[in-house]
Tab-separated table of C-alpha atoms (C1' of nucleotides) in Angstrom:
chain	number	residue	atom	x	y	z
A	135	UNK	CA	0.000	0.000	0.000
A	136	UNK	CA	1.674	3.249	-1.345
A	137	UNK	CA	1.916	5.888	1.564
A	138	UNK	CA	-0.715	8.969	0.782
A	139	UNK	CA	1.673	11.720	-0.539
A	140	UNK	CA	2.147	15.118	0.849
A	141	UNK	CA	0.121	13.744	4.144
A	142	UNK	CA	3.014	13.776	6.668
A	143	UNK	CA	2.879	10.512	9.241
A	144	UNK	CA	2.489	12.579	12.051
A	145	UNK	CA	3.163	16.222	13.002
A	146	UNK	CA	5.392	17.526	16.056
A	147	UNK	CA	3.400	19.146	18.950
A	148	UNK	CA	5.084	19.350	21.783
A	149	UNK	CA	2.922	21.573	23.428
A	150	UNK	CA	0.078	19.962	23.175
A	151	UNK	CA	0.240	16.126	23.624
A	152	UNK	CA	0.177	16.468	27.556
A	153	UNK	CA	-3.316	18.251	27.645
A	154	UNK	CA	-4.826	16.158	24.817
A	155	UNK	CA	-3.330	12.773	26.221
A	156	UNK	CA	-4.804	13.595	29.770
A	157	UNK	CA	-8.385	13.834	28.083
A	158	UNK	CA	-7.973	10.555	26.341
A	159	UNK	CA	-7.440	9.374	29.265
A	160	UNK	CA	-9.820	10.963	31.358
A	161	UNK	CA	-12.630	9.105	28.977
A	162	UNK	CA	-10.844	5.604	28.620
A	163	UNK	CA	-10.391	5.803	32.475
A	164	UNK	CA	-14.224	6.803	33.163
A	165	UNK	CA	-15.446	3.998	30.807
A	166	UNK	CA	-13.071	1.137	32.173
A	167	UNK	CA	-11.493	2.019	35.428
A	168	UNK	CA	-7.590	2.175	36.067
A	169	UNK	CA	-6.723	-1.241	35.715
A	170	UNK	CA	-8.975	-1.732	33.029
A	171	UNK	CA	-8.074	0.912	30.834
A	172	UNK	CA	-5.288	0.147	28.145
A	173	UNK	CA	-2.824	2.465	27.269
A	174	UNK	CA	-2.834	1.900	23.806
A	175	UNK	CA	-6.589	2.592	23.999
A	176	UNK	CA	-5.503	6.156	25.843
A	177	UNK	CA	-2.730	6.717	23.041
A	178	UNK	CA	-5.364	6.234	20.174
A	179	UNK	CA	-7.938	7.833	21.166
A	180	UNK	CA	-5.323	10.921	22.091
A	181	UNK	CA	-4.149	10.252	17.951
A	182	UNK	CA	-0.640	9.492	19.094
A	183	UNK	CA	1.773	5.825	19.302
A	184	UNK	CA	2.203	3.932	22.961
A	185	UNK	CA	5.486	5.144	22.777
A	186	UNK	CA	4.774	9.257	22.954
A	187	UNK	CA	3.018	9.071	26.038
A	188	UNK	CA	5.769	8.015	27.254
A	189	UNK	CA	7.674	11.001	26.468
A	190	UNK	CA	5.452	12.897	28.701
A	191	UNK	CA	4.460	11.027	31.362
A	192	UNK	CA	6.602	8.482	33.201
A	193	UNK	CA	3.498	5.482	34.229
A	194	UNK	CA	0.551	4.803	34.039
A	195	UNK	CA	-0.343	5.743	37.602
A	196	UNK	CA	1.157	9.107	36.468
A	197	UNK	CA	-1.712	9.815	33.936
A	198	UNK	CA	-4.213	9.021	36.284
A	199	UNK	CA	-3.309	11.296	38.840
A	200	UNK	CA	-2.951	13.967	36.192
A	201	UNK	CA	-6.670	13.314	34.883
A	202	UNK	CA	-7.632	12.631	38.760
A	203	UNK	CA	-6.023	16.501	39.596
A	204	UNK	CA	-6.896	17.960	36.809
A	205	UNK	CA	-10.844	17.556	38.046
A	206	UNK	CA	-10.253	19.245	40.960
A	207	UNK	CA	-8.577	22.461	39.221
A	208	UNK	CA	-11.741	24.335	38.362
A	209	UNK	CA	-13.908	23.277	41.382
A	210	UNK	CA	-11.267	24.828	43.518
A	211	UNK	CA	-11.907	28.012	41.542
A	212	UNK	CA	-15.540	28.024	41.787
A	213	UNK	CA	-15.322	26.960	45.349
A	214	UNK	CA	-12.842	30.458	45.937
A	215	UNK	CA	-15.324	32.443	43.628
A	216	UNK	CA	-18.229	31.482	45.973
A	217	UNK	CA	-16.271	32.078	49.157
A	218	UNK	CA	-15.573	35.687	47.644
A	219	UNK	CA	-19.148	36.585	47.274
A	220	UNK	CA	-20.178	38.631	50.435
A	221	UNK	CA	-21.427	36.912	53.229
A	222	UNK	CA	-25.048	36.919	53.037
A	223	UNK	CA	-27.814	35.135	54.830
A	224	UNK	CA	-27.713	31.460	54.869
A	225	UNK	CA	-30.869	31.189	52.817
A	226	UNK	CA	-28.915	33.193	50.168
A	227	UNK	CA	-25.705	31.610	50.653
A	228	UNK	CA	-27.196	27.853	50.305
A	229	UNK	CA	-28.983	28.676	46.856
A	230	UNK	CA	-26.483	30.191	45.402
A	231	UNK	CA	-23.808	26.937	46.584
A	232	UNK	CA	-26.499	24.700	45.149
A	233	UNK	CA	-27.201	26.227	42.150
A	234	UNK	CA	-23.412	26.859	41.164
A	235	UNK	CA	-22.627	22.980	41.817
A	236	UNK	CA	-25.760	21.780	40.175
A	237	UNK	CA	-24.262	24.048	37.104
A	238	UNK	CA	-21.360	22.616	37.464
A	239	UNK	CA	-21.898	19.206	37.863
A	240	UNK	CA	-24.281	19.453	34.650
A	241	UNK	CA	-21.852	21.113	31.884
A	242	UNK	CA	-18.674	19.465	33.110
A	243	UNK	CA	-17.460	15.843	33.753
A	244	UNK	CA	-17.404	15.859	37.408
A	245	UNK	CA	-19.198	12.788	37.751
A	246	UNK	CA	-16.539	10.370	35.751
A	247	UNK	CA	-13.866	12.072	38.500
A	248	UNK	CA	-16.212	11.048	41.274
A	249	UNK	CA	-16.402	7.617	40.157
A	250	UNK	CA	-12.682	7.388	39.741
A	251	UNK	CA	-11.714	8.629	43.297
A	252	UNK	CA	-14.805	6.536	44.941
A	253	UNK	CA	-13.628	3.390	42.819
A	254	UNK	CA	-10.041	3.819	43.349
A	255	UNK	CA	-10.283	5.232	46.926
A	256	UNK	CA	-8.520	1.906	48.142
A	257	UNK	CA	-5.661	1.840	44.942
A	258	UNK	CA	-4.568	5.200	45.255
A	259	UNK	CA	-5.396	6.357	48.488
A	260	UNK	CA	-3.302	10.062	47.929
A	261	UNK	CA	-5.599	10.709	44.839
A	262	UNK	CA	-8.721	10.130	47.706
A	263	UNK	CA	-7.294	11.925	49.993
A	264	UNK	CA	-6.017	14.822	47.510
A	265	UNK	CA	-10.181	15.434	46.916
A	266	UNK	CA	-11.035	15.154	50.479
A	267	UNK	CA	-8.450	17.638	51.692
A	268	UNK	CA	-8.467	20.338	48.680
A	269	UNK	CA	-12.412	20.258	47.757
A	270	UNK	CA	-14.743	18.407	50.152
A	271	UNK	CA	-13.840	19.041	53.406
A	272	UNK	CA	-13.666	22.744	52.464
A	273	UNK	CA	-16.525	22.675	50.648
A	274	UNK	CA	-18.766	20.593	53.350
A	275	UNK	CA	-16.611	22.412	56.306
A	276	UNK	CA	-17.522	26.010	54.509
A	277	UNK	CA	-21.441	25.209	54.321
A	278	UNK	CA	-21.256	23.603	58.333
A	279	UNK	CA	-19.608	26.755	59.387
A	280	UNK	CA	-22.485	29.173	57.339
A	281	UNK	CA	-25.032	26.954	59.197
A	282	UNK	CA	-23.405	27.242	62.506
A	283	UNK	CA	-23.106	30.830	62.161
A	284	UNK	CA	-26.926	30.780	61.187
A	285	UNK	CA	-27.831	29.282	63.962
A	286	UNK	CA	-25.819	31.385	66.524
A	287	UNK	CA	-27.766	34.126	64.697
A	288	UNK	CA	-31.135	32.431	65.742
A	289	UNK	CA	-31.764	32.126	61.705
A	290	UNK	CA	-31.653	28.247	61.502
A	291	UNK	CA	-32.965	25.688	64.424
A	292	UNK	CA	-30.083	23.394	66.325
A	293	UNK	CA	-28.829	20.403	64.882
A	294	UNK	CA	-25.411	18.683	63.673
A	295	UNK	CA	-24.576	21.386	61.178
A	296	UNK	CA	-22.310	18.453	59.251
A	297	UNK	CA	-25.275	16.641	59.305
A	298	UNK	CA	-27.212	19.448	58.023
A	299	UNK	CA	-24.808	20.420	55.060
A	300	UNK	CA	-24.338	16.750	54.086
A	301	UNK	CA	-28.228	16.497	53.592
A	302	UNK	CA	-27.929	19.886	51.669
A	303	UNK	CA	-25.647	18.635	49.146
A	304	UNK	CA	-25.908	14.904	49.207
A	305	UNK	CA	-28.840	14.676	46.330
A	306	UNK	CA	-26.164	16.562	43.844
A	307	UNK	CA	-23.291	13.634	44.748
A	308	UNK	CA	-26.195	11.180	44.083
A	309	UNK	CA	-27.293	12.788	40.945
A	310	UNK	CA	-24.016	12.818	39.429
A	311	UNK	CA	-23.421	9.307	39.942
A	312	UNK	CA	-26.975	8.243	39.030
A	313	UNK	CA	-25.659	9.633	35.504
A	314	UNK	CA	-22.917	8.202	35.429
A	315	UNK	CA	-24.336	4.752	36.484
A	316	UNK	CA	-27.307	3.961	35.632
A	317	UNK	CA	-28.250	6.382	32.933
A	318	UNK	CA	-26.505	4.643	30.070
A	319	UNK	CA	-28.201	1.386	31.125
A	320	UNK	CA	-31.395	3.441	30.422
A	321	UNK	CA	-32.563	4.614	33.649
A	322	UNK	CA	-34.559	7.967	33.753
A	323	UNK	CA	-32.283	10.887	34.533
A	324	UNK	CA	-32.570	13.491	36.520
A	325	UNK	CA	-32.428	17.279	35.669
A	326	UNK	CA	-29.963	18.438	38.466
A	327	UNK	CA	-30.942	22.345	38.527
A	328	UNK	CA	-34.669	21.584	38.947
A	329	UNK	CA	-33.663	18.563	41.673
A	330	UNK	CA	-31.928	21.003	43.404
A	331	UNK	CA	-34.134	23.690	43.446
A	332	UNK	CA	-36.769	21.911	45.092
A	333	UNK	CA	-34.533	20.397	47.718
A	334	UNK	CA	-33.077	23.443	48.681
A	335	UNK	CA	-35.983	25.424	48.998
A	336	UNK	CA	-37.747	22.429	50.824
A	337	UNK	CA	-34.892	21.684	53.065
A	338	UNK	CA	-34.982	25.358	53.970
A	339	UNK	CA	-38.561	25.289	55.035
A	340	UNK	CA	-37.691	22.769	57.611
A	341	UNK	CA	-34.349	24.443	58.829
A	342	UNK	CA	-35.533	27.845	59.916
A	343	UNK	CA	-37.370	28.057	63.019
B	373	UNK	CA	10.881	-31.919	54.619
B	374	UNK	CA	8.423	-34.254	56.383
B	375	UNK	CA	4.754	-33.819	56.361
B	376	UNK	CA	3.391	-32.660	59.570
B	377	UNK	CA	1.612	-36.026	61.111
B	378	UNK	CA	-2.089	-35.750	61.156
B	379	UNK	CA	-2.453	-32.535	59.754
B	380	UNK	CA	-4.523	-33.605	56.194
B	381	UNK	CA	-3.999	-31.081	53.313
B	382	UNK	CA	-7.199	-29.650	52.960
B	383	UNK	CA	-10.615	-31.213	53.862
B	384	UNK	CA	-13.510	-32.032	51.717
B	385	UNK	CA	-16.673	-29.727	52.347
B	386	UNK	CA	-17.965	-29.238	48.792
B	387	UNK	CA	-21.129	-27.672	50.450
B	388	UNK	CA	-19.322	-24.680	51.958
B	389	UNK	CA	-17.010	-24.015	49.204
B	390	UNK	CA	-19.300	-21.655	47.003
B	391	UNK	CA	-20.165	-19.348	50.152
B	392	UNK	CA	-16.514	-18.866	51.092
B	393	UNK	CA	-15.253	-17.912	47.919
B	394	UNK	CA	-17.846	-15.523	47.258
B	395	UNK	CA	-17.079	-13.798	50.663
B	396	UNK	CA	-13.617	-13.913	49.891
B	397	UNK	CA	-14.256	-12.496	46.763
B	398	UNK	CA	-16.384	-9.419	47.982
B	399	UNK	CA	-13.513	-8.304	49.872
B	400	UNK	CA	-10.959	-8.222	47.116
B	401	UNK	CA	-13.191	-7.088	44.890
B	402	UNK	CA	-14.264	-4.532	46.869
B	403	UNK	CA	-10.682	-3.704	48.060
B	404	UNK	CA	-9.434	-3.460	43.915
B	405	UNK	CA	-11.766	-3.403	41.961
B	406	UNK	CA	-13.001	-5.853	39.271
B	407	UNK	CA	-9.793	-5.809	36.774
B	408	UNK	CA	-7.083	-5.661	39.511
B	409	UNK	CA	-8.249	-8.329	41.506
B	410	UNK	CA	-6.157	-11.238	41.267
B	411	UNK	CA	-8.041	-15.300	41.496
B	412	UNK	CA	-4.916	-16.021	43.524
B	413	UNK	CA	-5.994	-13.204	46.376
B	414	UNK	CA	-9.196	-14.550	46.507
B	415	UNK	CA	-8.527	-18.284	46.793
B	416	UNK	CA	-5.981	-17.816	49.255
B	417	UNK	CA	-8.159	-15.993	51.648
B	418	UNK	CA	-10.874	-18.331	50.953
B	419	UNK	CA	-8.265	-21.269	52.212
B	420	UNK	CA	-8.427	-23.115	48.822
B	421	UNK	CA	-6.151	-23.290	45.677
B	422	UNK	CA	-6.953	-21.433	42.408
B	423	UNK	CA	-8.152	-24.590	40.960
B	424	UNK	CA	-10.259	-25.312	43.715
B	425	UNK	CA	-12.405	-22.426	42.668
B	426	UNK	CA	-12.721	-23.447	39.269
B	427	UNK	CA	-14.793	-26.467	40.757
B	428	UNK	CA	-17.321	-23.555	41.249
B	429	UNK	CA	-17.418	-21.006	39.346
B	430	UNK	CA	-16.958	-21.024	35.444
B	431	UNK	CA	-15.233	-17.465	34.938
B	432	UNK	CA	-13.477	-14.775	37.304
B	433	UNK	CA	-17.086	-13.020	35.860
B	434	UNK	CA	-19.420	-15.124	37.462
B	435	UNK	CA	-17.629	-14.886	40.918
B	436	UNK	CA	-18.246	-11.161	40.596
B	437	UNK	CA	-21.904	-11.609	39.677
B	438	UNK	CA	-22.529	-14.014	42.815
B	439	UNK	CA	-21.119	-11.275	44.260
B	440	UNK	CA	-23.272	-8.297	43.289
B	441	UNK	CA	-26.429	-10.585	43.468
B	442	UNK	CA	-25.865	-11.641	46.746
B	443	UNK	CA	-25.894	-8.136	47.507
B	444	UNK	CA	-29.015	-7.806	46.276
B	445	UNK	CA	-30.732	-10.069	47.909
B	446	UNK	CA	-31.410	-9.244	51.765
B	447	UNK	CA	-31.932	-5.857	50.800
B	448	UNK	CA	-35.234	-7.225	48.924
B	449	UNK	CA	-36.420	-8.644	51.884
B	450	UNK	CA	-36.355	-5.376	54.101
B	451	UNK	CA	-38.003	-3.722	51.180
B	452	UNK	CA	-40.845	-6.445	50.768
B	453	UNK	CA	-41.094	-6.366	54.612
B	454	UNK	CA	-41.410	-2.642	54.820
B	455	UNK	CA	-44.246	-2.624	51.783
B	456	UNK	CA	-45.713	-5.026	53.911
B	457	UNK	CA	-46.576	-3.061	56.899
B	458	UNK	CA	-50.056	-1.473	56.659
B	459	UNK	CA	-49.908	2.419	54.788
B	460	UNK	CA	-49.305	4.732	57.754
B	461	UNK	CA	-49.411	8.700	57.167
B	462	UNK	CA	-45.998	9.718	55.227
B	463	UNK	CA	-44.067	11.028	58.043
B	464	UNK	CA	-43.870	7.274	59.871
B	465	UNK	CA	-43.696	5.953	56.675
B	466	UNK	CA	-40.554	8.099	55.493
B	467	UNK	CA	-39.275	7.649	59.392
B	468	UNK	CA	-39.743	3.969	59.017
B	469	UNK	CA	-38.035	3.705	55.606
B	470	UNK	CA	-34.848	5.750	56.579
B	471	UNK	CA	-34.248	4.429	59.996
B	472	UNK	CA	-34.436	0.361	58.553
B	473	UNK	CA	-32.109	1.687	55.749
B	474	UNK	CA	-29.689	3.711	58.127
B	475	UNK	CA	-29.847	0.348	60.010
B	476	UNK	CA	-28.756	-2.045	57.275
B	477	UNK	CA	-26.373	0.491	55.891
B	478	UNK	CA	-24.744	0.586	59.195
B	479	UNK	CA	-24.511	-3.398	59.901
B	480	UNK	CA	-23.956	-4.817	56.282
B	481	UNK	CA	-21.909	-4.507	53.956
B	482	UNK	CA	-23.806	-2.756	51.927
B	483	UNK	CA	-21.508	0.287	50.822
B	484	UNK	CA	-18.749	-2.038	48.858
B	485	UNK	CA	-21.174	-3.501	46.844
B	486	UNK	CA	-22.287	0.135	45.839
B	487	UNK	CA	-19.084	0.758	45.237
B	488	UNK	CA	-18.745	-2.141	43.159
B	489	UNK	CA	-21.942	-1.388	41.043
B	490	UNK	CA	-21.209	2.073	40.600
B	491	UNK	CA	-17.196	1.264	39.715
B	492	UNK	CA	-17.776	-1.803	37.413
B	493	UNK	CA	-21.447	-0.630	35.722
B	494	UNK	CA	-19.825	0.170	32.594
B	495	UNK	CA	-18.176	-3.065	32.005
B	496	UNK	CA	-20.848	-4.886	33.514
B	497	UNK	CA	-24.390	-3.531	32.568
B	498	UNK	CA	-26.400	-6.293	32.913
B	499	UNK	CA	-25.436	-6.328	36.867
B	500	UNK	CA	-26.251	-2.352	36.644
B	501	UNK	CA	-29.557	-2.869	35.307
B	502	UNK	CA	-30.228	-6.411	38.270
B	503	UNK	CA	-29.342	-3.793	41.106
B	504	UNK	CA	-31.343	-0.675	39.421
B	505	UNK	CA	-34.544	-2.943	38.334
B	506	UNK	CA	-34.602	-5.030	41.399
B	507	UNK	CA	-33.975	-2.414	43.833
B	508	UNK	CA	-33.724	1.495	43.070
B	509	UNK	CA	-36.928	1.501	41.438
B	510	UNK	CA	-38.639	-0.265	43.898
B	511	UNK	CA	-37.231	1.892	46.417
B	512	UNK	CA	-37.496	4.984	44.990
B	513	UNK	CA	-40.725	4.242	43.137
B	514	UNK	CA	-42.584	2.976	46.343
B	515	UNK	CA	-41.307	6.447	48.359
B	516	UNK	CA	-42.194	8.633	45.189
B	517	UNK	CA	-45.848	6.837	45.146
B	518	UNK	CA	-46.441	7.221	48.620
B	519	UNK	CA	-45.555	10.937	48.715
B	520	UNK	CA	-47.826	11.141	45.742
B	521	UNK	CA	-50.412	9.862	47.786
B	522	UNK	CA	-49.444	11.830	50.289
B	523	UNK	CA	-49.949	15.064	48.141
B	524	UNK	CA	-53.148	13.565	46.612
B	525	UNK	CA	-54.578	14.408	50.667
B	526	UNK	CA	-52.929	17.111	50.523
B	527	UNK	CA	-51.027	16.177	53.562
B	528	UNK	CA	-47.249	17.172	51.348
B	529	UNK	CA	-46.780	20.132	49.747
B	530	UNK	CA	-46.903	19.890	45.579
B	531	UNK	CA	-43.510	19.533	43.603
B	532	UNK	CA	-42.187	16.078	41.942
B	533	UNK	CA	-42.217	13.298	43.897
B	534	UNK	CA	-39.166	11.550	42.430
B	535	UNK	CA	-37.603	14.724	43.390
B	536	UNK	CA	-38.343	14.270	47.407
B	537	UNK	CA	-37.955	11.041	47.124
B	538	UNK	CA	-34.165	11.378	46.077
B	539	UNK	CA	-33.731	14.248	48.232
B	540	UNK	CA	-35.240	12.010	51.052
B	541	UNK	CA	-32.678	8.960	50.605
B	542	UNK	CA	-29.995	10.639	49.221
B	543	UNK	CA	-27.629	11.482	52.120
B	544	UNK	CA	-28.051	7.669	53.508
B	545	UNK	CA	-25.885	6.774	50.076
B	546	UNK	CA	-23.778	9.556	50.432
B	547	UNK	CA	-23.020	8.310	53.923
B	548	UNK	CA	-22.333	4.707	52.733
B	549	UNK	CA	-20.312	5.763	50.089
B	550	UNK	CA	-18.536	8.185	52.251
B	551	UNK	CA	-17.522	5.457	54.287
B	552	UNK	CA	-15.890	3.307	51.574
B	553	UNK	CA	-14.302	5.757	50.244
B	554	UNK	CA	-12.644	8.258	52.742
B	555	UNK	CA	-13.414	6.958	56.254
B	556	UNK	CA	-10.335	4.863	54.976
B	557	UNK	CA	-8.161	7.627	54.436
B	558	UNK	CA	-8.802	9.265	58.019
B	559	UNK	CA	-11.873	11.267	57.328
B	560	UNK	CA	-14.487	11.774	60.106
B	561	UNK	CA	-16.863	9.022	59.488
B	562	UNK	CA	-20.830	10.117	59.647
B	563	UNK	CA	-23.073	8.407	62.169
B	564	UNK	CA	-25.709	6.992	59.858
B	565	UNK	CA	-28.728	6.410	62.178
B	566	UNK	CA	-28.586	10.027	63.735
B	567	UNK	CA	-27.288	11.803	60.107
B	568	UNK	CA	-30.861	10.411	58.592
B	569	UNK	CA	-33.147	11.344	62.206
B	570	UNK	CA	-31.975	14.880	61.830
B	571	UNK	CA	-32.283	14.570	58.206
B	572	UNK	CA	-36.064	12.994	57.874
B	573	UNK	CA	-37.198	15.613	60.454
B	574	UNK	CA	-36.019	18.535	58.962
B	575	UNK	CA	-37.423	17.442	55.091
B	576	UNK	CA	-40.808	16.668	56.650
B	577	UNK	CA	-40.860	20.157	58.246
B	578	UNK	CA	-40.252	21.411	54.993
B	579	UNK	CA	-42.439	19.275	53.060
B	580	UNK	CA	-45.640	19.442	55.174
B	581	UNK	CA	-48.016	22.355	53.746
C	519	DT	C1'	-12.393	-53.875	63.236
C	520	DA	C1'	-9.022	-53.415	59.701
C	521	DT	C1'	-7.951	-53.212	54.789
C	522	DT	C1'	-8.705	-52.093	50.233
C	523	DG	C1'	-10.644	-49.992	46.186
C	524	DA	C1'	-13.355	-46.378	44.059
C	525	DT	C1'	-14.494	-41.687	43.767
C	526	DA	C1'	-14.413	-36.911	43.661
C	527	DA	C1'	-12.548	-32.745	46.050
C	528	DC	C1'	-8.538	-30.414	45.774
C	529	DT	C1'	-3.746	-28.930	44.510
C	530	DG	C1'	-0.166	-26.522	42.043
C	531	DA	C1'	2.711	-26.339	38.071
C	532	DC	C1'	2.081	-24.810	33.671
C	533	DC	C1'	0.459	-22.480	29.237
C	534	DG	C1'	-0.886	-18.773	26.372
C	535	DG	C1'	-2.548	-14.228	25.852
C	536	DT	C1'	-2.339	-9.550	27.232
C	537	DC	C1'	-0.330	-5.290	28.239
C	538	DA	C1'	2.911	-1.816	30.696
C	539	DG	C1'	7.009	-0.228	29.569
C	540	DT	C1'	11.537	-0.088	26.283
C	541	DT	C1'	14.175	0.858	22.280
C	542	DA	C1'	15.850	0.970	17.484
C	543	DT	C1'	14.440	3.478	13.723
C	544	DT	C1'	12.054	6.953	11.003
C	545	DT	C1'	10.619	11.525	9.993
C	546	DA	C1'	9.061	16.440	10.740
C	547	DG	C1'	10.847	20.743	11.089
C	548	DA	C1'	14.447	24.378	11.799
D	1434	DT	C1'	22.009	18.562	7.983
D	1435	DC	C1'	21.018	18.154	12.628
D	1436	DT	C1'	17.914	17.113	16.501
D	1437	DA	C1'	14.237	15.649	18.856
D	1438	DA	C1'	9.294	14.188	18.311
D	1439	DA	C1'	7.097	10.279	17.218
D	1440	DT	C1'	6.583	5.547	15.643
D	1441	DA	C1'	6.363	0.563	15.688
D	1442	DA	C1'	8.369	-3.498	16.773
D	1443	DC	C1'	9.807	-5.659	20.739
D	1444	DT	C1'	10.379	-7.632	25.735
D	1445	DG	C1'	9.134	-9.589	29.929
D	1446	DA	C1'	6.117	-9.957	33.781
D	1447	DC	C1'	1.773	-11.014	35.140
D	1448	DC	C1'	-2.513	-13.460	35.467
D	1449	DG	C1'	-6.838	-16.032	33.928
D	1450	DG	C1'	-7.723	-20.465	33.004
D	1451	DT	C1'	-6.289	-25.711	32.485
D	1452	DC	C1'	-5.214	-30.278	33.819
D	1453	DA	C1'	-2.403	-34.200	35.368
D	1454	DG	C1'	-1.607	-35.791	39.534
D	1455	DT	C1'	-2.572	-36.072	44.781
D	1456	DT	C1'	-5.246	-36.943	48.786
D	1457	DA	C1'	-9.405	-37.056	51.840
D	1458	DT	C1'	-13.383	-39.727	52.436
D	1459	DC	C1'	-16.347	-43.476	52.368
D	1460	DA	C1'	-18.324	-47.990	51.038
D	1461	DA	C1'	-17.429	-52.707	50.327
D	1462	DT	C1'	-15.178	-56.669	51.835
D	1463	DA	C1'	-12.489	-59.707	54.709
DNA sequence: TATTGATAACTGACCGGTCAGTTATTTAGA
DNA sequence: TCTAAATAACTGACCGGTCAGTTATCAATA
């Protein structure tokens, strides 16, 4: 078979293999799992040979904590952007934390990280703890806080205000892996903004005095 | 070397076999995953050889589906139990429901087997679609139907019932999953029974009219 | 009761395929 | 023409699955 003239084998971009490997590998690791997911899978899908990722990365385990810190990049920034915003009342504060997520968690591919860190919690227990430290516990630990403020304020009734902001945001965790589970085997989905909504504004009902 | 005197080999007991490699194999499974655990881990801590399990079980596959199935199964009973109980107002109903489910989620092990589904559902629909057919949409069907009832006296306040009904269970899976997944690493674990009490109170105060 | 023969549960060494990682070679690009 | 990006063929370890041989157990027989 004659090669296709003029159409050169392959081109050199340096610059860009790293990113576009990472998001070959971000899919091939969502659909299989880590020990699943073939490299030569990762390199076709990211158009390049076995061989170049190795040029950038040095193992396997190397690509998935790439892809694995890579998802928590931009929460972090959303997270900062919402603890910029002035403190307002906790009403205020826990719509506008829902509704950001619940954006969030719809246009972006948040849910194949969660699975990855909850399947390979026990593999690479760094990666786990990487999440819990740099996004959740801020993130839950930020909402507590609001609600214990709230409730030195006389604003929201006493309770375990962990307890509280778990039940806040637990129906967006479950959402997000409800798509990412049963969804493709044909399950009805459900619209996260809307879910939310309700919840929020329900849960609120039954939190104020 | 001489053989220890008396000690046999291995004994014959055919009948527990199947039950003792499964168990062995829902804690390997559950500690790596599908793909990275090995037959050898699992026969070993099942006391047997590799071959021995082969006697049993056709395919490293099937183990994992006696696995997930098993899973499955006491889980149906509390739910057939629980429809059996005569139609109360919501509120016991919903107290009922959470407090049986923080139960079992507390004393079984429930949460790897989550983990399992939600880890391995792309490579293994079919065992998806067992746990999501046999019981999520029981579950979450029978809660939605009874808060549409519910509504229907006019005893909940209007909005989708699917919607409460996730909302309602939500932070119970959270809380499982939480535990698999970073109680592990050192992360405060959540105490189940009390999480959902707060939690079922609060919603009903916020769903009654 | 002791011995023997038949059977099936069980073992463990082995085979073949797969795949992470390596390297000799080719080629784009300056 | 030089260099480094990229390829593609290659290696070796690992692991699912197999099977020839071993051993526990029990029934038949002396």
């Amino acid at each position: 078979m004659p090669l296709p003239a003029g159409q050169p084998k392959f081109r050199r971009r340096k610059a860009d293999r790293p990113d576009e490997i990472v998001a070959a590998a971000f899919e091939v690791f969502g659909e299989k799992g880590f020990a699943a997911a073939r490299l030569d899978d990762i390199a076709a899908r990211a158009g390049v040979s076995k061989g170049a990722i190795y040029l950038y990365f040095a193992t396997k385990e190397d690509i998935f904590q790439a892809v694995v810190e890579q998802g928590v990049a931009p929460n972090l920034h959303n997270l900062a952007a919402l603890a910029a915003a002035n403190p307002q009342s906790f009403p205020e504060l826990a719509r506008a934390f829902t509704q950001m997520m619940a954006q969030v968690a719809s246009t972006t591919p948040l849910g194949g990280i969660i699975k990855m860190v909850i399947a390979e919690a026990r593999n690479f227990p760094e990666l786990a703890r990487v999440w819990h430290d740099r996004l959740i516990v801020p993130a839950l630990g930020g909402v507590s806080a609001a609600i214990a403020a709230a409730q030195a304020r006389g604003e929201i009734r006493p309770g375990d205000p962990r307890h509280y902001a778990a039940g806040l945001i637990s129906p967006l965790l479950v959402g997000v892996i409800w798509r990412e589970t049963f969804t493709p085997i044909g399950a009805e989905p459900f619209d996260l903004p809307v879910l939310m909504e309700q919840h929020v504004e329900t849960l609120l009902r039954g939190m104020v005095p």
